[in-house]
XYZ file of N, CA and C in Angstrom:
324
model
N 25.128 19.648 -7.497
C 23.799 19.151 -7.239
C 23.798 18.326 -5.953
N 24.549 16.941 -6.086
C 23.996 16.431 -4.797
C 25.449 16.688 -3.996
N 25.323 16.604 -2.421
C 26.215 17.441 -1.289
C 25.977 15.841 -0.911
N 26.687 15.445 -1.284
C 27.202 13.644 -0.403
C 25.731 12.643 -0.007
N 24.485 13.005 -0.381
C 23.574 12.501 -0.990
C 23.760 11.284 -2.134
N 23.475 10.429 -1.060
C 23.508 8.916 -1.818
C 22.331 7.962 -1.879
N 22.198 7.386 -2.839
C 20.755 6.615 -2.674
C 21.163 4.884 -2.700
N 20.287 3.799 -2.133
C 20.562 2.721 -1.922
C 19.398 2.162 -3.010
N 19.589 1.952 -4.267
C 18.585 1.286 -4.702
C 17.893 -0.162 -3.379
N 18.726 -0.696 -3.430
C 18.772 -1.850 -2.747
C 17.661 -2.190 -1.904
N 17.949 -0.863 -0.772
C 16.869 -0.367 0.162
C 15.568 0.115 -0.293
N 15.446 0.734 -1.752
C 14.680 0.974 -1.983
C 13.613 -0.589 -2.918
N 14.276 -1.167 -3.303
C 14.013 -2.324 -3.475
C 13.322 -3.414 -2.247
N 13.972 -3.146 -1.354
C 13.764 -3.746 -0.188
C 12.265 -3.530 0.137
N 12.102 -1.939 0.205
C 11.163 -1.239 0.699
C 9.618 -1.997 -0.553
N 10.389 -1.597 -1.768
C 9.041 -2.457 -2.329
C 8.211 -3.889 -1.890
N 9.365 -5.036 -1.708
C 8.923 -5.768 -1.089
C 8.022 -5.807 -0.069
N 8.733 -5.252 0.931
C 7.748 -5.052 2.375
C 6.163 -4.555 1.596
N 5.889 -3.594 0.827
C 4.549 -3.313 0.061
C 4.028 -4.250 -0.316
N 5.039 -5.180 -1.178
C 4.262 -5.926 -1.634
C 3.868 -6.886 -0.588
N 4.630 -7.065 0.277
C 4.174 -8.200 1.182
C 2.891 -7.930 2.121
N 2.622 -6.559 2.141
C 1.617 -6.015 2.907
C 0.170 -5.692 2.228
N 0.657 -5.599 0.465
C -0.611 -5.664 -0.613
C -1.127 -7.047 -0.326
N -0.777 -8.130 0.197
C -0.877 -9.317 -0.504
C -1.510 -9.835 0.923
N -1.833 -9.045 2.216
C -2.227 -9.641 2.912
C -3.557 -8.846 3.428
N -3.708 -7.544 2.493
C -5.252 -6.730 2.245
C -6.489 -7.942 2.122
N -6.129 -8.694 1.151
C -7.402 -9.705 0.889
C -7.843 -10.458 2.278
N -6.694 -10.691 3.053
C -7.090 -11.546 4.108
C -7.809 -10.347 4.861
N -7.567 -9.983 5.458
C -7.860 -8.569 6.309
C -9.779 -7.988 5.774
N -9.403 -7.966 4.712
C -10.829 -8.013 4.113
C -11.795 -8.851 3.759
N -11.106 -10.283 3.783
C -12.260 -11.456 3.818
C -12.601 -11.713 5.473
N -11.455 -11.247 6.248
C -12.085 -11.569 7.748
C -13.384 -10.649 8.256
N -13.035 -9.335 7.364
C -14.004 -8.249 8.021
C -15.598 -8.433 6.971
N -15.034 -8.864 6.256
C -16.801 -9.769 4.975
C -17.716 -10.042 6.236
N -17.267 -11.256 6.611
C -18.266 -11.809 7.708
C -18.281 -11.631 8.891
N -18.017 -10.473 9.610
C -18.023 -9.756 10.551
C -19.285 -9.258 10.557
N -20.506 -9.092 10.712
C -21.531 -8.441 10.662
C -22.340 -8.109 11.915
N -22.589 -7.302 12.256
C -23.752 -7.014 13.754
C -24.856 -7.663 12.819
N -25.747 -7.803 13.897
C -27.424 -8.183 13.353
C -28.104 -6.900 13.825
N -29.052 -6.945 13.099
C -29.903 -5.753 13.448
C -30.583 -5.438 14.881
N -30.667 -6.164 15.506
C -31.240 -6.946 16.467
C -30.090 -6.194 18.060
N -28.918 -6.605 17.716
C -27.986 -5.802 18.317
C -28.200 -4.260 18.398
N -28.969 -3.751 17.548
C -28.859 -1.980 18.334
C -30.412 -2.027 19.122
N -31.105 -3.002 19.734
C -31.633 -2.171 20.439
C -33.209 -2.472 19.782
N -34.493 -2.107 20.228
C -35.845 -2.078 20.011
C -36.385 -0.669 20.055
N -35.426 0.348 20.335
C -35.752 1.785 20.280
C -36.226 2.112 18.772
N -36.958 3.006 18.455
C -36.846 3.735 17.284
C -35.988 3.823 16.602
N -34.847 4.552 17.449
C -33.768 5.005 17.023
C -32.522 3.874 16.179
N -33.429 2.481 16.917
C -32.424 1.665 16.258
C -31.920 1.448 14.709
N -33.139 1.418 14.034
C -33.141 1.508 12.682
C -32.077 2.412 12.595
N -32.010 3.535 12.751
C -30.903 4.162 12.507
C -29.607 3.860 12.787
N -29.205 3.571 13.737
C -28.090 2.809 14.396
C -27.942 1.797 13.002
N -28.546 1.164 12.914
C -28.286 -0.103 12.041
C -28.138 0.357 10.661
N -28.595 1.208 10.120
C -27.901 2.157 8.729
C -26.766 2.515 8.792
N -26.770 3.505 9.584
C -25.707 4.311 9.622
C -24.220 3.306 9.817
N -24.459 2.324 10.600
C -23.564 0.709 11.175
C -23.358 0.068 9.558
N -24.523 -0.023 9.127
C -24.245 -0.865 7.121
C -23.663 -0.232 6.202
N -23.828 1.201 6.441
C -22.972 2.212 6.028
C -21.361 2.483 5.711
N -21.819 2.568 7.447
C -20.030 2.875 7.906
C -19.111 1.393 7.297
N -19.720 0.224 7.526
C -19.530 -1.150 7.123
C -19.131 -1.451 5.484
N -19.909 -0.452 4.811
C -19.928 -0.611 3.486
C -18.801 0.426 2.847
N -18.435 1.922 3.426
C -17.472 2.313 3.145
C -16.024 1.661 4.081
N -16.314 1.289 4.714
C -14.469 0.135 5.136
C -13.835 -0.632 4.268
N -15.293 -1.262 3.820
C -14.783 -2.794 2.416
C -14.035 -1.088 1.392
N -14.867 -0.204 0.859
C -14.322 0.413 -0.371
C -13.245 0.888 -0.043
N -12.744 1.170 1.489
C -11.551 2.143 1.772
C -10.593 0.873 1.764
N -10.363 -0.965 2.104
C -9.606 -1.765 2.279
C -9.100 -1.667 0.591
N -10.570 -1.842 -0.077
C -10.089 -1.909 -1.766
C -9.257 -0.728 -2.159
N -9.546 0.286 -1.550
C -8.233 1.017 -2.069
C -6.842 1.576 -1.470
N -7.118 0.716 -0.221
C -5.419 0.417 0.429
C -5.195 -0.583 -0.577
N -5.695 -1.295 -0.835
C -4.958 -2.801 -1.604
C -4.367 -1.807 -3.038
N -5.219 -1.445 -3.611
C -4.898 -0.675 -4.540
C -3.402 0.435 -4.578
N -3.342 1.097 -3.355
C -2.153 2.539 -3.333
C -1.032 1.312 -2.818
N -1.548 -0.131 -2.099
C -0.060 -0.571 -1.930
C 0.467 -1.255 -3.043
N -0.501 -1.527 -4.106
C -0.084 -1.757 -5.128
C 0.472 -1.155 -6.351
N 0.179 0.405 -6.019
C 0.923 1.488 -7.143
C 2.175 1.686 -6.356
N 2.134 1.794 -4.883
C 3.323 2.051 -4.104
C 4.286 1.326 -4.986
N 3.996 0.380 -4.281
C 5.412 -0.932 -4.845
C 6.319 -0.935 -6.339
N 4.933 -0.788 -7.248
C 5.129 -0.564 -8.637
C 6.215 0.530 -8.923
N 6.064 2.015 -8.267
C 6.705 2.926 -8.447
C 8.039 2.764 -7.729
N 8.097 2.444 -6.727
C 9.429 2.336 -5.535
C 10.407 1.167 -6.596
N 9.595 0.068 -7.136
C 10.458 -0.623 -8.383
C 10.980 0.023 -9.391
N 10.271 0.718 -9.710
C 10.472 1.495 -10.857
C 11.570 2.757 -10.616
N 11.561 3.378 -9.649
C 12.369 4.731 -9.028
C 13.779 3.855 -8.904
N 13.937 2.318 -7.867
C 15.053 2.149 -7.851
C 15.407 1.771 -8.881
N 14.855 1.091 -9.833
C 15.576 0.779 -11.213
C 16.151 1.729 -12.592
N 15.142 2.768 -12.167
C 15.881 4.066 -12.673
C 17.350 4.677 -12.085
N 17.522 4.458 -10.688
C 18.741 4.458 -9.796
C 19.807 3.832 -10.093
N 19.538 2.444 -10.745
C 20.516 1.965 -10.959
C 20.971 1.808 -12.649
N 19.988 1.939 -13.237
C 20.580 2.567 -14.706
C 21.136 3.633 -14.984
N 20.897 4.357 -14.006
C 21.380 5.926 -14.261
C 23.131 5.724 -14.225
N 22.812 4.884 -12.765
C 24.678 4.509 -11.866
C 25.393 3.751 -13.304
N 24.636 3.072 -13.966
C 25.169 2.178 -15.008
C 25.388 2.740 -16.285
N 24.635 3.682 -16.283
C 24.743 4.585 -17.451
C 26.021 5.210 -17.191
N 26.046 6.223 -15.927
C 27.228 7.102 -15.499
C 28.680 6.135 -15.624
N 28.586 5.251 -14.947
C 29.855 4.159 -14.959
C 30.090 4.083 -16.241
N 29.430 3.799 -17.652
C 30.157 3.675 -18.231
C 30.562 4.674 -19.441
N 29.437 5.755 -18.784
C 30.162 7.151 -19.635
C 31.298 7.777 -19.314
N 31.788 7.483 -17.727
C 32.700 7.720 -17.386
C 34.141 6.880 -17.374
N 33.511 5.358 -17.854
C 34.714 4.695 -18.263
C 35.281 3.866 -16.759
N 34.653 4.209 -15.291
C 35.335 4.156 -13.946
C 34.460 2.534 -13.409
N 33.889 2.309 -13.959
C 33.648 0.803 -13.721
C 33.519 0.746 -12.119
N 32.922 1.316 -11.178
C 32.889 1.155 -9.514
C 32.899 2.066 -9.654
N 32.208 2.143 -7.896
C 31.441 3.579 -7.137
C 30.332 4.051 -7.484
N 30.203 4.446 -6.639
C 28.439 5.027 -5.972
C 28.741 6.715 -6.968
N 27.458 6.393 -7.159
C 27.364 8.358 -8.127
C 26.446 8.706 -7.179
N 26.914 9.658 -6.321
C 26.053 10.694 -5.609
C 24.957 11.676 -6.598
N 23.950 11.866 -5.484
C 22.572 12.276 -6.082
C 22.421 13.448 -5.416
């Protein structure tokens, strides 16, 4: 099965972190862009402005739902990448001691 294929829980552990550290800074990112707002006033006295200014509350209103669900996938990310390396290393712990060899890496 595995051809010198090795896995680093460790790294993969690592890697969760960095997620989590990057879930945890969505809220900021999204309370800065809350009060970010054009005024209506900004597109203009054309006709056309009204439109401008929808289509602008719009686009505005799907960003907040797309931030909520980055916050969200970096939060299943992390969950799973915990979960994958900890399966990694029970497996290694399992193998070690079915095999009795107490040390070494079990290739994958």
């Amino acid at each position: 099965m595995g051809q010198g294929f090795q896995t680093d829980p460790d790294a993969i552990f690592s890697c969760a972190s960095g997620t989590e550290r990057q879930h945890e800074e969505v809220p900021r990112i999204a309370r800065a862009l809350e009060h970010a707002e054009i005024p209506a006033g900004a597109f203009g006295k054309l006709p056309e402005s009204d439109e401008l200014y929808a289509s602008y509350k719009e686009h505005a209103a799907a960003a907040q739902q797309d931030i909520h669900d980055i916050a969200e996938l970096l939060q299943g990310a992390a969950e799973k990448l915990r979960a994958v390396a900890g399966h990694y290393v029970a497996d290694e712990y399992a193998a070690r001691e079915g095999f009795g060899t107490g040390g070494g890496s079990i290739p994958v």
